[in-house]
PDB file of C-alpha atoms in Angstrom:
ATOM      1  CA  UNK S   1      14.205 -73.762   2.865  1.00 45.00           C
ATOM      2  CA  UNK S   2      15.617 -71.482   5.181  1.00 53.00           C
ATOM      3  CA  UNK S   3      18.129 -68.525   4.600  1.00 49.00           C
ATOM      4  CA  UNK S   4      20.731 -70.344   5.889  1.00 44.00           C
ATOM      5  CA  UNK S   5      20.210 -74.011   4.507  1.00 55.00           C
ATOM      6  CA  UNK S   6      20.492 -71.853   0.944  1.00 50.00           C
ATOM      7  CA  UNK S   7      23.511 -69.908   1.876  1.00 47.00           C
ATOM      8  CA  UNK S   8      25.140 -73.684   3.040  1.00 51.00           C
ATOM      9  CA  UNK S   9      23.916 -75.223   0.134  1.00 54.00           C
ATOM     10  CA  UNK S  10      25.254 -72.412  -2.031  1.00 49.00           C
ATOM     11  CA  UNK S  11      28.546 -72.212  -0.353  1.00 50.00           C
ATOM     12  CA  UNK S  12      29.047 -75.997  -0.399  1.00 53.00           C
ATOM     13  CA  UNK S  13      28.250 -76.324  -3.949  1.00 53.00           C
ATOM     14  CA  UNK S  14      30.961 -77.417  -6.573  1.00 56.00           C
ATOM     15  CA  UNK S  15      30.253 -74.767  -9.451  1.00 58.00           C
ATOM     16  CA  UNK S  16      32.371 -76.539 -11.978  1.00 59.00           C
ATOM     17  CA  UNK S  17      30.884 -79.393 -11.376  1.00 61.00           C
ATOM     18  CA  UNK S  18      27.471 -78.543 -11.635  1.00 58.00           C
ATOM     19  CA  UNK S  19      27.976 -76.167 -14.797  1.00 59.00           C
ATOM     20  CA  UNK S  20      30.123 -79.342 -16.356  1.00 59.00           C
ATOM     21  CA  UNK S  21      26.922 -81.595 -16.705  1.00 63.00           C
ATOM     22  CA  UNK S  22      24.526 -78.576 -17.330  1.00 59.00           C
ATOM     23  CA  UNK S  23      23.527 -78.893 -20.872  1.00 68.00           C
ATOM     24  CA  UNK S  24      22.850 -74.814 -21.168  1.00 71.00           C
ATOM     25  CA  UNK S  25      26.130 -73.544 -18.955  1.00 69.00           C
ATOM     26  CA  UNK S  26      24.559 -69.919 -19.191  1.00 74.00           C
ATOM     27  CA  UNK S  27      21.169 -69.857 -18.347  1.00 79.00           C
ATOM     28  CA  UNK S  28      22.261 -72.517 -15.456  1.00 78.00           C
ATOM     29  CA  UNK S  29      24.965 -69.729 -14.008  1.00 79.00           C
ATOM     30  CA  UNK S  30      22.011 -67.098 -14.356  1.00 83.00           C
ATOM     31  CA  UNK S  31      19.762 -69.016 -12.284  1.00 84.00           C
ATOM     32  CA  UNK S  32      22.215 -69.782  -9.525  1.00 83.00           C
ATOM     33  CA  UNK S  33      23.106 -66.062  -9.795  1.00 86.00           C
ATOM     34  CA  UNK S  34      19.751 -65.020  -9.312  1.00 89.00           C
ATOM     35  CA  UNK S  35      19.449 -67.403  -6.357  1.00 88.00           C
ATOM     36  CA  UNK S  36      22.629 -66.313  -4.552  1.00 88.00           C
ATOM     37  CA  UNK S  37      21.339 -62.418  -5.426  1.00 91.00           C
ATOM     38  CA  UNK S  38      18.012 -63.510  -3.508  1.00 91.00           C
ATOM     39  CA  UNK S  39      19.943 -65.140  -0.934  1.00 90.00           C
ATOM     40  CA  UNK S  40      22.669 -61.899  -0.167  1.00 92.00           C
ATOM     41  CA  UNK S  41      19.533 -60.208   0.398  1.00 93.00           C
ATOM     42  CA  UNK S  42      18.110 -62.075   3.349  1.00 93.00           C
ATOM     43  CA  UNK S  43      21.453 -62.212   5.136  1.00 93.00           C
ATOM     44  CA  UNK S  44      22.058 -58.909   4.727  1.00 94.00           C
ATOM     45  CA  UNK S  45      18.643 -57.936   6.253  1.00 95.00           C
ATOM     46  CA  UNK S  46      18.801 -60.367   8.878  1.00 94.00           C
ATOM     47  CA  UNK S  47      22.096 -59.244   9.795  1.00 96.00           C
ATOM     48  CA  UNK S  48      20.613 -55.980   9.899  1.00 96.00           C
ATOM     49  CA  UNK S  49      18.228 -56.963  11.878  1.00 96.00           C
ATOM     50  CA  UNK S  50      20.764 -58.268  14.308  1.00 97.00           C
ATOM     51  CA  UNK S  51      22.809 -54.994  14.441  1.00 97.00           C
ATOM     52  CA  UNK S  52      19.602 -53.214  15.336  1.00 97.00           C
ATOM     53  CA  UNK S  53      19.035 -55.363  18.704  1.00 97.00           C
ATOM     54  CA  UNK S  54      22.676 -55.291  19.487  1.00 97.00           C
ATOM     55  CA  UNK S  55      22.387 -51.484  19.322  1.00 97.00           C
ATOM     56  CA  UNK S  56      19.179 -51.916  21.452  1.00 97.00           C
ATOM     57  CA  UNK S  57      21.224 -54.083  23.954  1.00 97.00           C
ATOM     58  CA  UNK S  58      24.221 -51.900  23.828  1.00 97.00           C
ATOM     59  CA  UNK S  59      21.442 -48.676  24.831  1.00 97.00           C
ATOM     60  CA  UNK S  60      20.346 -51.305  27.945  1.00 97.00           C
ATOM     61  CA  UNK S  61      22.839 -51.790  29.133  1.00 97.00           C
ATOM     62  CA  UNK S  62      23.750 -48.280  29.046  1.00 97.00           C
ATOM     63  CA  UNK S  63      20.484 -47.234  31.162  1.00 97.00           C
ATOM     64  CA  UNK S  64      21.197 -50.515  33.662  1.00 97.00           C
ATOM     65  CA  UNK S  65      25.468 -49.085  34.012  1.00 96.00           C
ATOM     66  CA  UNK S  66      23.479 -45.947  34.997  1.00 97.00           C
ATOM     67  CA  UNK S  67      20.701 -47.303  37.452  1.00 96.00           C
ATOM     68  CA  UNK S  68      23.983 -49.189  39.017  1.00 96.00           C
ATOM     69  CA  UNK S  69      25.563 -46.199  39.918  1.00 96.00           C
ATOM     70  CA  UNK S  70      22.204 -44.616  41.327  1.00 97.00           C
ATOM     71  CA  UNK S  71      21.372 -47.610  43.459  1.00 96.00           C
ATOM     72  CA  UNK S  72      25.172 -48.047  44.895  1.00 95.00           C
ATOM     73  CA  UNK S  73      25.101 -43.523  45.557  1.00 96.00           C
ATOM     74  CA  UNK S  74      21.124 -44.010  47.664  1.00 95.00           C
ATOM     75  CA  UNK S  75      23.042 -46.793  49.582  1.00 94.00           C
ATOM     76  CA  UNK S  76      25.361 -44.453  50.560  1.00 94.00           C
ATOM     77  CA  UNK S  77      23.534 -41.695  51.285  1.00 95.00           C
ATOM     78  CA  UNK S  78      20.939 -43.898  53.436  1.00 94.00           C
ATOM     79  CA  UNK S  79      23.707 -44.911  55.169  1.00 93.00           C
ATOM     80  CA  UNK S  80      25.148 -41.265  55.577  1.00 93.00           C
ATOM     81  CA  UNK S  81      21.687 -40.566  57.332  1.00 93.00           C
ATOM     82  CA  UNK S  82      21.269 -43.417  59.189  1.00 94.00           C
ATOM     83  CA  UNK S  83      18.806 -45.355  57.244  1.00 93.00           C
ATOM     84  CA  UNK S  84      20.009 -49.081  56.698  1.00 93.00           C
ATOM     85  CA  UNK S  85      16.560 -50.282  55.769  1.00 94.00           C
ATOM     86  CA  UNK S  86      16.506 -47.613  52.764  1.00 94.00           C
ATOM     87  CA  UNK S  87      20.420 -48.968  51.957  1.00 94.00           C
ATOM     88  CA  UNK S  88      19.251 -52.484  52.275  1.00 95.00           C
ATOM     89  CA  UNK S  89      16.597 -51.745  49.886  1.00 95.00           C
ATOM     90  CA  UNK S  90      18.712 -49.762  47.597  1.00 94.00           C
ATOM     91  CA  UNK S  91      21.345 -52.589  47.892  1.00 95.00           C
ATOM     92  CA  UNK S  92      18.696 -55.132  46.907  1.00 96.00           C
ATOM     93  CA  UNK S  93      17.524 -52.379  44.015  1.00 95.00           C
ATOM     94  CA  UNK S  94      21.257 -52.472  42.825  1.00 96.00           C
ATOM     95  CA  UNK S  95      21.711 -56.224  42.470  1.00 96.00           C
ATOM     96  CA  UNK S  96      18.338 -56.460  40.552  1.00 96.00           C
ATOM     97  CA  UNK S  97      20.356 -54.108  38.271  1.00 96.00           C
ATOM     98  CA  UNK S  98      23.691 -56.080  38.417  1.00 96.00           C
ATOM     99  CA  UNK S  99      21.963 -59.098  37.335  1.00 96.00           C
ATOM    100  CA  UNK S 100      20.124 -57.643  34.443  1.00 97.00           C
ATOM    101  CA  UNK S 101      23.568 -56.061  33.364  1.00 97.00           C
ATOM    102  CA  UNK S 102      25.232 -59.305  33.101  1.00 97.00           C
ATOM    103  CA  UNK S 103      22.688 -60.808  31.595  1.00 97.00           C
ATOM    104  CA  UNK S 104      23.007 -57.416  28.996  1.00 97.00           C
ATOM    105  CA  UNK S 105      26.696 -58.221  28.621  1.00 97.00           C
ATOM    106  CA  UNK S 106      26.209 -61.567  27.708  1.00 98.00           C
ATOM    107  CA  UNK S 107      23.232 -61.074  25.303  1.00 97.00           C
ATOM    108  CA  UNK S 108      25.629 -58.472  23.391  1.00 98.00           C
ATOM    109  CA  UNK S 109      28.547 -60.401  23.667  1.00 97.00           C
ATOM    110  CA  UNK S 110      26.395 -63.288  21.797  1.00 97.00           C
ATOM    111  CA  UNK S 111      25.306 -60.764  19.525  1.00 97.00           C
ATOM    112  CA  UNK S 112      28.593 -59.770  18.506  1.00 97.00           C
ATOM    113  CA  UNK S 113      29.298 -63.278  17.814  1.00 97.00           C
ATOM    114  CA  UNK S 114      26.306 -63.718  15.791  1.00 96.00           C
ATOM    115  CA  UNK S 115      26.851 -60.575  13.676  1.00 97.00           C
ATOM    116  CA  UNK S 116      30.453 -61.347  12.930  1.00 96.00           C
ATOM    117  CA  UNK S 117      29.509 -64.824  11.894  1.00 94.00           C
ATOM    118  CA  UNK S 118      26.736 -62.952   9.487  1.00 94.00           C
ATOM    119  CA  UNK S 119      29.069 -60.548   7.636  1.00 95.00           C
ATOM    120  CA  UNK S 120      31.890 -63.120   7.684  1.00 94.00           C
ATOM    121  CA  UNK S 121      29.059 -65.283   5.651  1.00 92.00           C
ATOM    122  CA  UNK S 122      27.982 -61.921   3.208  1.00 93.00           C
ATOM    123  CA  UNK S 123      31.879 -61.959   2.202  1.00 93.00           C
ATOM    124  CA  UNK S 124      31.695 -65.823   1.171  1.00 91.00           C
ATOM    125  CA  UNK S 125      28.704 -65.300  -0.602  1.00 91.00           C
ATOM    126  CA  UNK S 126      29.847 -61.930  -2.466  1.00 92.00           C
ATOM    127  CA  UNK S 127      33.117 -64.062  -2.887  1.00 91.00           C
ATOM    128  CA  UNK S 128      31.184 -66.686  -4.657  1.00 88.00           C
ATOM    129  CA  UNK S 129      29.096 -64.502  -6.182  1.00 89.00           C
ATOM    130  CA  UNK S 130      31.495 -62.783  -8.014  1.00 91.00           C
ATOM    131  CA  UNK S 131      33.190 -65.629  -9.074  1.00 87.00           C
ATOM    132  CA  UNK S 132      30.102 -66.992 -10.957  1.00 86.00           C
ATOM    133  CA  UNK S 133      30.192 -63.682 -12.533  1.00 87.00           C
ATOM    134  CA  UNK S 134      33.367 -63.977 -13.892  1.00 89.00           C
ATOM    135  CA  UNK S 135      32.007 -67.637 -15.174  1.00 84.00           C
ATOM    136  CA  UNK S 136      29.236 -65.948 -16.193  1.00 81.00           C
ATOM    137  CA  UNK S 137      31.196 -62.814 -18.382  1.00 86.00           C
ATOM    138  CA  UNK S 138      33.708 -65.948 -19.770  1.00 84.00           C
ATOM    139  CA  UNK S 139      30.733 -67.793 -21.115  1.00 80.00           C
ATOM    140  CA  UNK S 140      29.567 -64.884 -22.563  1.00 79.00           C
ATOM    141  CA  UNK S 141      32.384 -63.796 -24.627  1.00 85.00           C
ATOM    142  CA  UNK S 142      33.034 -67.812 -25.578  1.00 83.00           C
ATOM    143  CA  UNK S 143      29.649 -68.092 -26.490  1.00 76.00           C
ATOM    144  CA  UNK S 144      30.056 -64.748 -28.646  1.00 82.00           C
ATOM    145  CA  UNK S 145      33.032 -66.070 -30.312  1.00 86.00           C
ATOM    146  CA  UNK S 146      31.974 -69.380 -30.988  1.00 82.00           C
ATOM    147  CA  UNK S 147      28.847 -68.029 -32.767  1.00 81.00           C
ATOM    148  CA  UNK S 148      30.862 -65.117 -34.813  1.00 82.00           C
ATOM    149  CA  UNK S 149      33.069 -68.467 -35.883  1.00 85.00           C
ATOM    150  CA  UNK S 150      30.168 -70.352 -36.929  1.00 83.00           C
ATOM    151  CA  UNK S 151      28.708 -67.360 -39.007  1.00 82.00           C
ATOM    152  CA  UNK S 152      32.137 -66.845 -40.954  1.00 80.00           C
ATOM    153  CA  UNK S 153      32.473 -70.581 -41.685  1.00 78.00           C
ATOM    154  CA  UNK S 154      28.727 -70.119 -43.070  1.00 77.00           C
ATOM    155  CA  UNK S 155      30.121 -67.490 -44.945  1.00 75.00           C
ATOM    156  CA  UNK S 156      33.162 -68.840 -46.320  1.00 73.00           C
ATOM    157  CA  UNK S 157      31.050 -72.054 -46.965  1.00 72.00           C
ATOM    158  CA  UNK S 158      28.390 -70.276 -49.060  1.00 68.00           C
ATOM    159  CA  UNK S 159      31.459 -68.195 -51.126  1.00 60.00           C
ATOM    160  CA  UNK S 160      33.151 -71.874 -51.661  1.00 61.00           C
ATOM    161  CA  UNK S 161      29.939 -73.641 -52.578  1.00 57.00           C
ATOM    162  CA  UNK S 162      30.227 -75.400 -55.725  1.00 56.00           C
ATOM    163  CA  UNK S 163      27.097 -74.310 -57.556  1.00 57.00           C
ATOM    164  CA  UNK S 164      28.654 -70.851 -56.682  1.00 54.00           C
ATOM    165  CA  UNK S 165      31.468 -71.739 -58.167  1.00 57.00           C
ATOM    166  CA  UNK S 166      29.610 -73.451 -61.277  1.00 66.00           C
ATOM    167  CA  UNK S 167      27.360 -70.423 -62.147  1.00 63.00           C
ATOM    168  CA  UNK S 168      30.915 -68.179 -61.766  1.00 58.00           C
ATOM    169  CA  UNK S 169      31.754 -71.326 -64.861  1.00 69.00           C
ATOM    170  CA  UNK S 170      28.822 -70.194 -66.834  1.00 70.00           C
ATOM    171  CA  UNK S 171      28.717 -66.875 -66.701  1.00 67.00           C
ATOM    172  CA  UNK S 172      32.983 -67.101 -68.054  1.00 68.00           C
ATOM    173  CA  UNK S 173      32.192 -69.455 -70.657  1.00 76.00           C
ATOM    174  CA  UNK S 174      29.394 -67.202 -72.060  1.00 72.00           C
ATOM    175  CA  UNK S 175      31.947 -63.995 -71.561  1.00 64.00           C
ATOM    176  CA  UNK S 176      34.343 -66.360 -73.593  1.00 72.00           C
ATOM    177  CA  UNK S 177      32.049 -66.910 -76.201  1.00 74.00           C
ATOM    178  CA  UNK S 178      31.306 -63.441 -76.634  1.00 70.00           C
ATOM    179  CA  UNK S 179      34.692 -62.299 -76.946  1.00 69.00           C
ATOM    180  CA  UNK S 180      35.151 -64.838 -79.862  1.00 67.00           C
ATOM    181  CA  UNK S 181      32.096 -64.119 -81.730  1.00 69.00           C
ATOM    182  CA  UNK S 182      33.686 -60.296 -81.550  1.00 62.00           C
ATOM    183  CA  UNK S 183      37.117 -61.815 -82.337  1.00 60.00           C
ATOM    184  CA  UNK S 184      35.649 -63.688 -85.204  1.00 55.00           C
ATOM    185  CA  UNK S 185      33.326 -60.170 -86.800  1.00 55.00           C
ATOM    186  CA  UNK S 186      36.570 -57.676 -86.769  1.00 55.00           C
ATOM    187  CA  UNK S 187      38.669 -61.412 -88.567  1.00 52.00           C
ATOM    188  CA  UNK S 188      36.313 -61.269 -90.729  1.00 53.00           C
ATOM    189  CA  UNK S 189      36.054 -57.615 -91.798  1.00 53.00           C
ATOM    190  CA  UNK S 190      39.372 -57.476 -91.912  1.00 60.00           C
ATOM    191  CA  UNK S 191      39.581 -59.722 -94.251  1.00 70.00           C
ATOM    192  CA  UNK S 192      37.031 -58.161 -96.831  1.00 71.00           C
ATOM    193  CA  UNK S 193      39.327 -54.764 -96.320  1.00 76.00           C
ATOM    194  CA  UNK S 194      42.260 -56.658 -97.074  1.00 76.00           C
ATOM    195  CA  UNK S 195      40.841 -58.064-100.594  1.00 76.00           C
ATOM    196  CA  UNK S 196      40.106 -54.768-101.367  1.00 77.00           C
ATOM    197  CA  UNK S 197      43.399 -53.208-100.786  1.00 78.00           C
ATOM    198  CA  UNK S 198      44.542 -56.132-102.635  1.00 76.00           C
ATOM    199  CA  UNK S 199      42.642 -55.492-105.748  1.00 79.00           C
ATOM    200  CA  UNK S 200      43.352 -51.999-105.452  1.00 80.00           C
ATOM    201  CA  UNK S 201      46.664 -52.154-105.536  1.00 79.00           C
ATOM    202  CA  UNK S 202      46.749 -54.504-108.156  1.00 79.00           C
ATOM    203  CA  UNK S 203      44.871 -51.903-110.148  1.00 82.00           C
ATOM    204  CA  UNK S 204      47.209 -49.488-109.491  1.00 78.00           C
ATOM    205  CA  UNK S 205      49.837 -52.017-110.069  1.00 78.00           C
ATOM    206  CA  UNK S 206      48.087 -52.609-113.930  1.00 79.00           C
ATOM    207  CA  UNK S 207      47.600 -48.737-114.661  1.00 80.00           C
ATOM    208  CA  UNK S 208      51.473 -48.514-113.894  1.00 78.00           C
ATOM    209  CA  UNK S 209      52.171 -51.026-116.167  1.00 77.00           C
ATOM    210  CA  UNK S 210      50.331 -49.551-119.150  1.00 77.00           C
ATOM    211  CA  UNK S 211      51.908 -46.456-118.618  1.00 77.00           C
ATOM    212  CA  UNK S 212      55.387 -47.944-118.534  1.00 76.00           C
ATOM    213  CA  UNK S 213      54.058 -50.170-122.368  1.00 71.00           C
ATOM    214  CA  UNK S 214      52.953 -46.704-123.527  1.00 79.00           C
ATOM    215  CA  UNK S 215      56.090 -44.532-123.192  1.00 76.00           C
ATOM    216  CA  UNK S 216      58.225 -47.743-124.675  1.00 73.00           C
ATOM    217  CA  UNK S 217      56.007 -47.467-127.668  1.00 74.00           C
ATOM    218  CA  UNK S 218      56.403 -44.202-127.618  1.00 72.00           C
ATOM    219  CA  UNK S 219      60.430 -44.178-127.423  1.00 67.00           C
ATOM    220  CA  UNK S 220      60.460 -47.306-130.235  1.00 61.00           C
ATOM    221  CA  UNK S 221      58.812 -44.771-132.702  1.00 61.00           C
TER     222      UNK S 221
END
């Protein structure tokens, strides 16, 4: 396929359309990128190529404009010396040259055409070029997004998971238990200390009491 059928094809193409039944949106924009890169290249160096023969042309018809104006000055000056066969040739010289200038003029004039048609094409294509790179960059950054989405709801369902959620059970039932085995130990010890203050005091209690029997015996004598 030629340089232009591609450009055409590429310029005619409904993007949206094709990316909408794509089933892998980015690598489909990278390829087309990649072909419209490969395609900006050839116009660009066949339009080139058509400035250089335009500046060839332009140089021709520079050197024809010249040999014009030397032809049409030896007419003159055979005629100043009385040579009309060496004007008639130079006359004959000179419209040689006047129809290869025309002939100049309108190649250039074509060219000029030709170029403008060629750059006017490298904007469309740069156009659309750019565009699919902005399709390109918004795919991107969806595509980033939607996978930084997917790896929090991964994460949030992994911290909501129920076995999660049944081992955090466990491990507060056993910290439960624990703390009432230790609850149960100091209950316990405290109430040995107690029974022993009890009996202490009621020792204290009986000691008082036998004092209090002596010094009545004592005050009955």
């Amino acid at each position: 396929m030629g340089v232009f059928s591609r450009f055409m094809d590429i310029v005619n193409a409904n993007i949206n359309a094709l990316l909408d039944k794509a089933e892998d949106p980015e690598k489909m924009i990278k390829l087309m990128m990649q072909e419209m890169e490969d395609t900006l290249i050839e116009l660009k160096s066949a339009c080139a190529a058509k400035i250089a023969t335009k500046t060839k042309l332009d140089r021709n018809r520079n050197e024809v404009e010249a040999l014009l104006e030397r032809w049409k000055k030896r007419a003159e000056l055979a005629l100043e010396r009385n040579r009309e066969d060496l004007a008639r040739e130079a006359l004959l010289e000179k419209r040689k040259a006047a129809t290869n200038f025309d002939q100049l003029v309108e190649d250039i004039a074509r060219y000029e055409e030709i170029i403008k048609k060629s750059k006017d094409d490298i904007s469309k294509l740069e156009e659309k070029l750019q565009s699919l790179r902005n399709k390109y960059q918004a795919i991107v950054e969806r595509a980033t997004r939607i996978r930084e989405q997917q790896a929090a709801s991964e994460t949030m369902r992994k911290a909501t998971d129920h076995e999660a959620f049944s081992r955090f059970d466990k491990m507060e039932q056993q910290v439960d238990r624990m703390e009432a085995q230790a609850g149960m130990s100091k209950s316990g010890a405290d109430t040995v200390e107690s029974r022993f203050a009890d009996l202490e005091e009621m020792e204290a209690i009986e000691a008082e009491l036998e004092a209090l029997r002596k010094e009545a015996k004592g005050s009955k004598q």
